[in-house]
Backbone as XML, in Angstrom:
<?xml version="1.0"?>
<chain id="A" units="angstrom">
  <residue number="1" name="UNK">
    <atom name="N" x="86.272" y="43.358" z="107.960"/>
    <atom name="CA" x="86.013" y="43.011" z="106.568"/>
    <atom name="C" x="86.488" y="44.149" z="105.669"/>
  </residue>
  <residue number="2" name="UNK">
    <atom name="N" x="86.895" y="43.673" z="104.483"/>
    <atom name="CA" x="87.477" y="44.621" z="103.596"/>
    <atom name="C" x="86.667" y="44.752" z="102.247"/>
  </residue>
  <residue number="3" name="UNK">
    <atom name="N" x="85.624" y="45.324" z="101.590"/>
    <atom name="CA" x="85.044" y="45.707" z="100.508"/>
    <atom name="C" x="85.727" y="46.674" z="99.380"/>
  </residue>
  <residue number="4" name="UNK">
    <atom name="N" x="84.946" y="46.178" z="98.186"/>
    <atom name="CA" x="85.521" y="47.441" z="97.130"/>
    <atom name="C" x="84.571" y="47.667" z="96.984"/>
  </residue>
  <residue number="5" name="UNK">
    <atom name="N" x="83.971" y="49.178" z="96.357"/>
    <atom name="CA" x="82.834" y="49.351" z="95.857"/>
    <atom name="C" x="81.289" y="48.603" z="96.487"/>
  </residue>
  <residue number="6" name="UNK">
    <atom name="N" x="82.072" y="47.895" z="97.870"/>
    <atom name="CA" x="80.524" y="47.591" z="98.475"/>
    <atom name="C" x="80.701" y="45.579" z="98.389"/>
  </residue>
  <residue number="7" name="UNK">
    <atom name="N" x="81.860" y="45.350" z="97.568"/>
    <atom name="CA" x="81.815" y="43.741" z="97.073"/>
    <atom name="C" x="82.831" y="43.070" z="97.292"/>
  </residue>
  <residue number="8" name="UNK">
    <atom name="N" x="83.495" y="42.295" z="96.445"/>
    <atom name="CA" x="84.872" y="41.537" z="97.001"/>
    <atom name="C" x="84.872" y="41.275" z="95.311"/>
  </residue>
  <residue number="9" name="UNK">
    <atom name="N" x="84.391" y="42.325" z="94.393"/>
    <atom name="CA" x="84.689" y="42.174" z="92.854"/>
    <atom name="C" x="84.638" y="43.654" z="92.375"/>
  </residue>
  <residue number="10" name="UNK">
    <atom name="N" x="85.212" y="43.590" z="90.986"/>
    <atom name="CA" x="84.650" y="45.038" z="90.488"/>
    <atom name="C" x="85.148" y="44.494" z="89.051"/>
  </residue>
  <residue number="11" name="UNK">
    <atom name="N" x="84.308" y="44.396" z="87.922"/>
    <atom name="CA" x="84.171" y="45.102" z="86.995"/>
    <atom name="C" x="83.551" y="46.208" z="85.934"/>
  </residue>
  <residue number="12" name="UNK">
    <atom name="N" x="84.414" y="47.529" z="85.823"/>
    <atom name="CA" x="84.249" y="48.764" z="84.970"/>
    <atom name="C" x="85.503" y="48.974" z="84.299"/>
  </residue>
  <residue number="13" name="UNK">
    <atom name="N" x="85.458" y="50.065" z="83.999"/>
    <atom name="CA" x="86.794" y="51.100" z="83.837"/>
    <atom name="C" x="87.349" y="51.459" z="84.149"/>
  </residue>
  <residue number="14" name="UNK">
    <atom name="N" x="88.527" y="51.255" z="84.203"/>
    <atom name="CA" x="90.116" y="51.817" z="84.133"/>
    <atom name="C" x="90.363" y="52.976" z="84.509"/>
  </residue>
  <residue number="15" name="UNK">
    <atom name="N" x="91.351" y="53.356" z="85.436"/>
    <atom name="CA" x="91.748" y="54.984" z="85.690"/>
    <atom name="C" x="90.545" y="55.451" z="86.591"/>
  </residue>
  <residue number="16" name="UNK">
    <atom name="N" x="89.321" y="55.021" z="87.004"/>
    <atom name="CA" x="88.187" y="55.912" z="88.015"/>
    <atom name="C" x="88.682" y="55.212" z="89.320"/>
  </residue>
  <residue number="17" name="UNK">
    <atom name="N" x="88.477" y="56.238" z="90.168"/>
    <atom name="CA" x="88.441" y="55.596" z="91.864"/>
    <atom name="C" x="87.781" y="55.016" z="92.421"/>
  </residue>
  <residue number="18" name="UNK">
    <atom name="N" x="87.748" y="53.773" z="92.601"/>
    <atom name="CA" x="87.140" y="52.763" z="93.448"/>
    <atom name="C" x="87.252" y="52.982" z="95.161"/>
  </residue>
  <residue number="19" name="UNK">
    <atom name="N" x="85.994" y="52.832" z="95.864"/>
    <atom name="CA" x="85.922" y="53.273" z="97.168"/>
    <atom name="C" x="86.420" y="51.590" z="97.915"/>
  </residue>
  <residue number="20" name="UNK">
    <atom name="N" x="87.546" y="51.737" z="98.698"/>
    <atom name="CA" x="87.877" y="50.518" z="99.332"/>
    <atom name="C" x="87.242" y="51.181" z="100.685"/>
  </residue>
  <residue number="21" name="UNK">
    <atom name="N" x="86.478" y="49.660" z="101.729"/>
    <atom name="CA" x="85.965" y="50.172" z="103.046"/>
    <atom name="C" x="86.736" y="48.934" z="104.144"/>
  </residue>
  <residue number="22" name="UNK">
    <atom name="N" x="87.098" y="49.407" z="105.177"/>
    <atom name="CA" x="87.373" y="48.684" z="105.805"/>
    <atom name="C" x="86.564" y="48.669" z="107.556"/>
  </residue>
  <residue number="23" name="UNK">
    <atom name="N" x="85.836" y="47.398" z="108.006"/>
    <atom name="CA" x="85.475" y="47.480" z="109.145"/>
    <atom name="C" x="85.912" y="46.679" z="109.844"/>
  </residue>
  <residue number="24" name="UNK">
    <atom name="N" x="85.591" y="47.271" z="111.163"/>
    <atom name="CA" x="86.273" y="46.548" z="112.132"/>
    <atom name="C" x="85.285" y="46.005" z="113.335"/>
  </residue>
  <residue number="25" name="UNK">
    <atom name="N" x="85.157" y="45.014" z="113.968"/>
    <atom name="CA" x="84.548" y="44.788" z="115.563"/>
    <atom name="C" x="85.597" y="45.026" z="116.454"/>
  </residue>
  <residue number="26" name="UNK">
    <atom name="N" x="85.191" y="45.626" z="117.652"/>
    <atom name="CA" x="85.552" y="45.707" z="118.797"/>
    <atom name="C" x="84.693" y="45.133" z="119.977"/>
  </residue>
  <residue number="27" name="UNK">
    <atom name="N" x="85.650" y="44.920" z="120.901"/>
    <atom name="CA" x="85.174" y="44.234" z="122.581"/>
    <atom name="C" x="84.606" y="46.010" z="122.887"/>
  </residue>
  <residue number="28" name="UNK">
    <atom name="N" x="83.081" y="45.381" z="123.089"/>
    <atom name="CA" x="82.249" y="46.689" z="124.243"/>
    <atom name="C" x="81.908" y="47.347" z="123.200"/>
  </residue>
  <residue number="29" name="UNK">
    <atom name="N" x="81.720" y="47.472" z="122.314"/>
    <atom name="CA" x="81.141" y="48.501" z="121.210"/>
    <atom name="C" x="80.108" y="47.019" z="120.710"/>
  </residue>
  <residue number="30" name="UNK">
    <atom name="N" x="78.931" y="48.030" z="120.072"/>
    <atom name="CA" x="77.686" y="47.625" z="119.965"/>
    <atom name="C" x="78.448" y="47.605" z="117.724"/>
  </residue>
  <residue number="31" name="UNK">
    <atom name="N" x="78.137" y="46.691" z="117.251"/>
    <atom name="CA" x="78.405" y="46.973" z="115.519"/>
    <atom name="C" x="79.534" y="47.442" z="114.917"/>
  </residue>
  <residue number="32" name="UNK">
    <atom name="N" x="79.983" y="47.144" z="113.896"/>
    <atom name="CA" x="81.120" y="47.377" z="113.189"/>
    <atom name="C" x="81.411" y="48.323" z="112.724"/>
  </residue>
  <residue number="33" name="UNK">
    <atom name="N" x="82.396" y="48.909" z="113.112"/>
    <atom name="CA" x="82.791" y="50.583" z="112.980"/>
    <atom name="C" x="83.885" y="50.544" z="111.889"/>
  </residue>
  <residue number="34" name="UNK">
    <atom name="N" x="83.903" y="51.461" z="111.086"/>
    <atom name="CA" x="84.351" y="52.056" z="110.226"/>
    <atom name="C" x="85.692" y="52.663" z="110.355"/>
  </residue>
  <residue number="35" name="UNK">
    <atom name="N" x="86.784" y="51.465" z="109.857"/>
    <atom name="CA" x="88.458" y="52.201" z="110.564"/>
    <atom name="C" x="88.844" y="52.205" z="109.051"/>
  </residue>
  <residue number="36" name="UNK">
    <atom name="N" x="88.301" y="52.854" z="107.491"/>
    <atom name="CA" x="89.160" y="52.899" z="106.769"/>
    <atom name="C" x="90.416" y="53.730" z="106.759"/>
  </residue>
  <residue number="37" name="UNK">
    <atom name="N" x="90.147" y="54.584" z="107.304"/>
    <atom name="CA" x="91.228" y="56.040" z="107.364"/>
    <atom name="C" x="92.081" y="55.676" z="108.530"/>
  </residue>
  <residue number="38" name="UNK">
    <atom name="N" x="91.766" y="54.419" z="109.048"/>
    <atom name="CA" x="92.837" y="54.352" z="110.431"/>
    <atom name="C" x="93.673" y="52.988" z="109.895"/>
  </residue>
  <residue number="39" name="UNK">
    <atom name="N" x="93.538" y="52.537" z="109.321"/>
    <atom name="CA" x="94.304" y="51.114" z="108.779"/>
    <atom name="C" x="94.987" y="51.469" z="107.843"/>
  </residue>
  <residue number="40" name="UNK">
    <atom name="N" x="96.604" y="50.343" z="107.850"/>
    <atom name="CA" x="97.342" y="50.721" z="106.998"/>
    <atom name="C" x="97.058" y="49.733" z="105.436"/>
  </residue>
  <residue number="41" name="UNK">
    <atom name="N" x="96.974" y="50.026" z="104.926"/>
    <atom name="CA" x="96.634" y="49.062" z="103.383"/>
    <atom name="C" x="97.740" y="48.150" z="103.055"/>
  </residue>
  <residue number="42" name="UNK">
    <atom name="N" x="97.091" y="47.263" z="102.639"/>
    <atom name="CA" x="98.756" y="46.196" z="102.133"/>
    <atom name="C" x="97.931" y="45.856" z="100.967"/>
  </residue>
  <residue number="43" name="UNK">
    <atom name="N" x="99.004" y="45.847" z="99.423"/>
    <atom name="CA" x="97.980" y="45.519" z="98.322"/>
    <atom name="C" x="98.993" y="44.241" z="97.473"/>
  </residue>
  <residue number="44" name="UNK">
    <atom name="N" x="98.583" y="43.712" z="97.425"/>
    <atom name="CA" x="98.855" y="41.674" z="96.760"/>
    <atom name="C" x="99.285" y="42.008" z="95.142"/>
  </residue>
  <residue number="45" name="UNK">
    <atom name="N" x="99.106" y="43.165" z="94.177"/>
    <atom name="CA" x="99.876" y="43.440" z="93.431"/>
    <atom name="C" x="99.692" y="44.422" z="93.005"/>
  </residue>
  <residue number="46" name="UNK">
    <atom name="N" x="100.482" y="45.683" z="92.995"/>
    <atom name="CA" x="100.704" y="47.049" z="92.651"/>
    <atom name="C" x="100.517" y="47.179" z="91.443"/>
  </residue>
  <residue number="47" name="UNK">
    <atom name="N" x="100.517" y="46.332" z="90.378"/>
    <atom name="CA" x="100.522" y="46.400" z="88.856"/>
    <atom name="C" x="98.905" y="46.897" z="88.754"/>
  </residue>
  <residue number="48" name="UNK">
    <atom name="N" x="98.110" y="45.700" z="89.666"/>
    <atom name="CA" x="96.372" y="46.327" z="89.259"/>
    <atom name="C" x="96.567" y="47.252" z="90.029"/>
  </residue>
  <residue number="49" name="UNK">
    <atom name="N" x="96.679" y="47.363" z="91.599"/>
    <atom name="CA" x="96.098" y="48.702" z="92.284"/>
    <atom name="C" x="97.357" y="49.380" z="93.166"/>
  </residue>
  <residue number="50" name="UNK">
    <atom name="N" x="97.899" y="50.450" z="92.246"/>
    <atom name="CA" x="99.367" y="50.951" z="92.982"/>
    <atom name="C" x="99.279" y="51.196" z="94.594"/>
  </residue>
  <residue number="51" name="UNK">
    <atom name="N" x="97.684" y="52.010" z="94.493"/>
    <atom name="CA" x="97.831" y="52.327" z="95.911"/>
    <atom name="C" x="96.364" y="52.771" z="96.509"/>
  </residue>
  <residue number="52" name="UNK">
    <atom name="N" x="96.223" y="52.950" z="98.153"/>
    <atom name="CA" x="95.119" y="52.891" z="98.432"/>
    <atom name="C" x="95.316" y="53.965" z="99.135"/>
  </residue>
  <residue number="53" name="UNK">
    <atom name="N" x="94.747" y="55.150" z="99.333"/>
    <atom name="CA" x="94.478" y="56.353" z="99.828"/>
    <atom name="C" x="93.221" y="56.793" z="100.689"/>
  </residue>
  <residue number="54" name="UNK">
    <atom name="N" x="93.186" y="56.693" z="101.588"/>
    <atom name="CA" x="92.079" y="57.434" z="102.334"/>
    <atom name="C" x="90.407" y="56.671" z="102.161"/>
  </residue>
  <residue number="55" name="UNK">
    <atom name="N" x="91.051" y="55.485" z="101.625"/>
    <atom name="CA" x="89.568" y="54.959" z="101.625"/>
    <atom name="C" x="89.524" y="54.401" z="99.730"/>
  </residue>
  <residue number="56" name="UNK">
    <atom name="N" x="90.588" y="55.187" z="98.867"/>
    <atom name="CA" x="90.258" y="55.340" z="97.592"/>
    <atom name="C" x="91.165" y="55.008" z="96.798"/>
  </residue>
  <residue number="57" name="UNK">
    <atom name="N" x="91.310" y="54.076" z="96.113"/>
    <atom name="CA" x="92.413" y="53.510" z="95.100"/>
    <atom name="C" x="91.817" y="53.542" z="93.519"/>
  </residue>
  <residue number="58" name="UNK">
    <atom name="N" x="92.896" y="53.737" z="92.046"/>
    <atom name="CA" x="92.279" y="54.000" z="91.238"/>
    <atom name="C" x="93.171" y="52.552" z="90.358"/>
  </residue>
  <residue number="59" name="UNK">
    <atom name="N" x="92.556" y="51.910" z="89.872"/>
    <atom name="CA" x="92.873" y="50.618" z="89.401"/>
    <atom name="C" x="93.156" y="51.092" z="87.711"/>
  </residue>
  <residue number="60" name="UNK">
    <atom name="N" x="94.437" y="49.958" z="87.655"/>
    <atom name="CA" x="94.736" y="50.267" z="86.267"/>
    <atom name="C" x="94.038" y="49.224" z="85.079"/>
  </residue>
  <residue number="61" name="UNK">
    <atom name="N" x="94.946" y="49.423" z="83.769"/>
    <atom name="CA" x="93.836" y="48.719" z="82.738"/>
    <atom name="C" x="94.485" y="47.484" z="82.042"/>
  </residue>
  <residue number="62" name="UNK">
    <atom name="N" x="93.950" y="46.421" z="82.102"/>
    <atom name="CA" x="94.480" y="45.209" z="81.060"/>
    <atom name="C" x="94.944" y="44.583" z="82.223"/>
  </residue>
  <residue number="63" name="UNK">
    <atom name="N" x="93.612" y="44.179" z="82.976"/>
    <atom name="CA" x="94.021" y="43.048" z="83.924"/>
    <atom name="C" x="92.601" y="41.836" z="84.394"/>
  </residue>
  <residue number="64" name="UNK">
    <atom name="N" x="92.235" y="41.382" z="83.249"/>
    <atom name="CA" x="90.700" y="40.650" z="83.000"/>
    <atom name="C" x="90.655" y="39.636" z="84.043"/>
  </residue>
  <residue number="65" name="UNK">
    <atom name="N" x="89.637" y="39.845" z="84.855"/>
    <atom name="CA" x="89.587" y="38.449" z="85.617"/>
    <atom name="C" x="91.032" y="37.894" z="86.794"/>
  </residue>
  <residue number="66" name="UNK">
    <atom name="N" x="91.207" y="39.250" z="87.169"/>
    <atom name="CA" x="92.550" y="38.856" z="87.625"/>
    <atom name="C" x="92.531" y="38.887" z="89.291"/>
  </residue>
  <residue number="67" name="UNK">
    <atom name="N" x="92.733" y="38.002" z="89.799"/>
    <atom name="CA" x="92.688" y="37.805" z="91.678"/>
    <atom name="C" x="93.775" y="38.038" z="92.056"/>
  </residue>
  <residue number="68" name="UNK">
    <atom name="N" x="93.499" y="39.326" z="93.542"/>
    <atom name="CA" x="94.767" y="39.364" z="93.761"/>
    <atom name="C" x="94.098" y="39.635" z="95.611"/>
  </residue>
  <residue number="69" name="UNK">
    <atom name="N" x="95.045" y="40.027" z="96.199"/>
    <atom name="CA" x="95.003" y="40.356" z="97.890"/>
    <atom name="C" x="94.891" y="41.250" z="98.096"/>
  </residue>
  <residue number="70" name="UNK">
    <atom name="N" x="93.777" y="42.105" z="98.946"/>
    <atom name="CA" x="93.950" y="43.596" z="99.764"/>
    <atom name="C" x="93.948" y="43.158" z="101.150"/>
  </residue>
  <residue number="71" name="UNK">
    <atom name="N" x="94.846" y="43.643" z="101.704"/>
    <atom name="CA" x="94.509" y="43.612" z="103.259"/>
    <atom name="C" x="94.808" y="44.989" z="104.278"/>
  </residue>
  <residue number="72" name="UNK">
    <atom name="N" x="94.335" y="44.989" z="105.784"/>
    <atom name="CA" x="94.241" y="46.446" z="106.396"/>
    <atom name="C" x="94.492" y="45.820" z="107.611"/>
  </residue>
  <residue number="73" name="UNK">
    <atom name="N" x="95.800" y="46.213" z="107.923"/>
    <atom name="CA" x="96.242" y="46.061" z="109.518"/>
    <atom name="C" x="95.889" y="47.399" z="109.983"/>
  </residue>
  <residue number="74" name="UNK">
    <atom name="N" x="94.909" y="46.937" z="111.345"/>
    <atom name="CA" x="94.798" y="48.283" z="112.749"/>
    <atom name="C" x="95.554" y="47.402" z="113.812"/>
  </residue>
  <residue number="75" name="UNK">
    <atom name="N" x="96.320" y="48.414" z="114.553"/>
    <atom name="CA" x="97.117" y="47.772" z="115.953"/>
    <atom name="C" x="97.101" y="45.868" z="115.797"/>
  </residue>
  <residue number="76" name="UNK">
    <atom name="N" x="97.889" y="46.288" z="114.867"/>
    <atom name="CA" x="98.518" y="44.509" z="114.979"/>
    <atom name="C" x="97.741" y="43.655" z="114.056"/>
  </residue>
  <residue number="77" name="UNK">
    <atom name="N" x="96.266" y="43.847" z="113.852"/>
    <atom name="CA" x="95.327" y="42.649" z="113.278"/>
    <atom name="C" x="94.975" y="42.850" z="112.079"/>
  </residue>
  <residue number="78" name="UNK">
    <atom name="N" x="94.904" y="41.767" z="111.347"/>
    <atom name="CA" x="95.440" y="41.950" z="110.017"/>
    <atom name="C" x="94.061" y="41.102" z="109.305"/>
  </residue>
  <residue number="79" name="UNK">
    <atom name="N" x="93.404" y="41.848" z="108.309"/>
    <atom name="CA" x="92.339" y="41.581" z="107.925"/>
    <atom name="C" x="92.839" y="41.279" z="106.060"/>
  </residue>
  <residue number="80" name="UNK">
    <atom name="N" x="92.489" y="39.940" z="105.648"/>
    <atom name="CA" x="92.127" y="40.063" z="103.883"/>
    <atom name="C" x="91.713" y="39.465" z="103.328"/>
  </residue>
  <residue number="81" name="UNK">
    <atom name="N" x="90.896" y="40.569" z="102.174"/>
    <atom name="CA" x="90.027" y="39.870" z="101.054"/>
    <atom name="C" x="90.401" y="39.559" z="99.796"/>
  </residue>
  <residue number="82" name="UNK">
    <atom name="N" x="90.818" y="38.614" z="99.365"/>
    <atom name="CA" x="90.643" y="37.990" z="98.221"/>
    <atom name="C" x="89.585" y="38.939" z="96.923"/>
  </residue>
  <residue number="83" name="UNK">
    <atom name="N" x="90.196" y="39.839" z="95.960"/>
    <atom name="CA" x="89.536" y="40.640" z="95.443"/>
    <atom name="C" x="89.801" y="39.931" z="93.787"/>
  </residue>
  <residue number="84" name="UNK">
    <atom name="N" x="88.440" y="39.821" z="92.945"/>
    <atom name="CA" x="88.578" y="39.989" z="91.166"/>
    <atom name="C" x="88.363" y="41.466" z="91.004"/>
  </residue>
  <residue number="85" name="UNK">
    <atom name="N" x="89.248" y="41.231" z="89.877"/>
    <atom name="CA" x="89.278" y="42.708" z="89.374"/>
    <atom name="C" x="89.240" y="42.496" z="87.742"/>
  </residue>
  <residue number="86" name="UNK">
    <atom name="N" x="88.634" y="43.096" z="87.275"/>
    <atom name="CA" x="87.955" y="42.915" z="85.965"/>
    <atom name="C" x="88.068" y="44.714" z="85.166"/>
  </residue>
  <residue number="87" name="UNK">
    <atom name="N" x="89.098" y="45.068" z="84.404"/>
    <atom name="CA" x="88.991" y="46.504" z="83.936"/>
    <atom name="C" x="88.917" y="46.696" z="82.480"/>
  </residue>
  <residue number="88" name="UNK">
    <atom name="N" x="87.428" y="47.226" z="82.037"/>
    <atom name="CA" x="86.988" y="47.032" z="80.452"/>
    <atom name="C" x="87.565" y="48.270" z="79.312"/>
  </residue>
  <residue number="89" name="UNK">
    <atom name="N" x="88.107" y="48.901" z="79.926"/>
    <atom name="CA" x="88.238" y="50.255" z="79.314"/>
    <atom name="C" x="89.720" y="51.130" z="79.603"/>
  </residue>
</chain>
């Protein structure tokens, strides 16, 4: 599963870093472990979010209500959420 800020929405302000999380299940492990720093980011339009860093992307401004795609391939498997993005400021 892929979260922003904890949700699959965000509206605030413009220009601050939003925490993207990405988890994963595995065969033989007990709960969903935490591969943000190991997945590569794929983002559905660079205009709202140029880029995703280490867990942390900083979203730009004048994009109300606007749906777009994040997704996080680890070894081959390809995870995505359908994200609104809402930026007031």
């Amino acid at each position: 599963t892929i979260t922003v800020n904890g949700g699959t929405s965000y509206n605030g302000p413009a220009n601050v870093a939003v925490a993207f999380v990405a988890m994963a299940n595995f065969n033989g492990v007990t709960g969903a472990q935490d591969v943000t720093n190991s997945v590569t980011w794929n983002i559905g339009n660079t205009n709202i979010l140029p880029s995703i860093s280490g867990g942390s992307g900083t979203l730009t401004l004048g994009f109300p209500n606007t749906p777009f795609t994040v997704s996080a391939t680890l070894c081959g498997v390809n995870s995505t959420t359908n994200l609104t993005i809402t930026t007031t400021s």
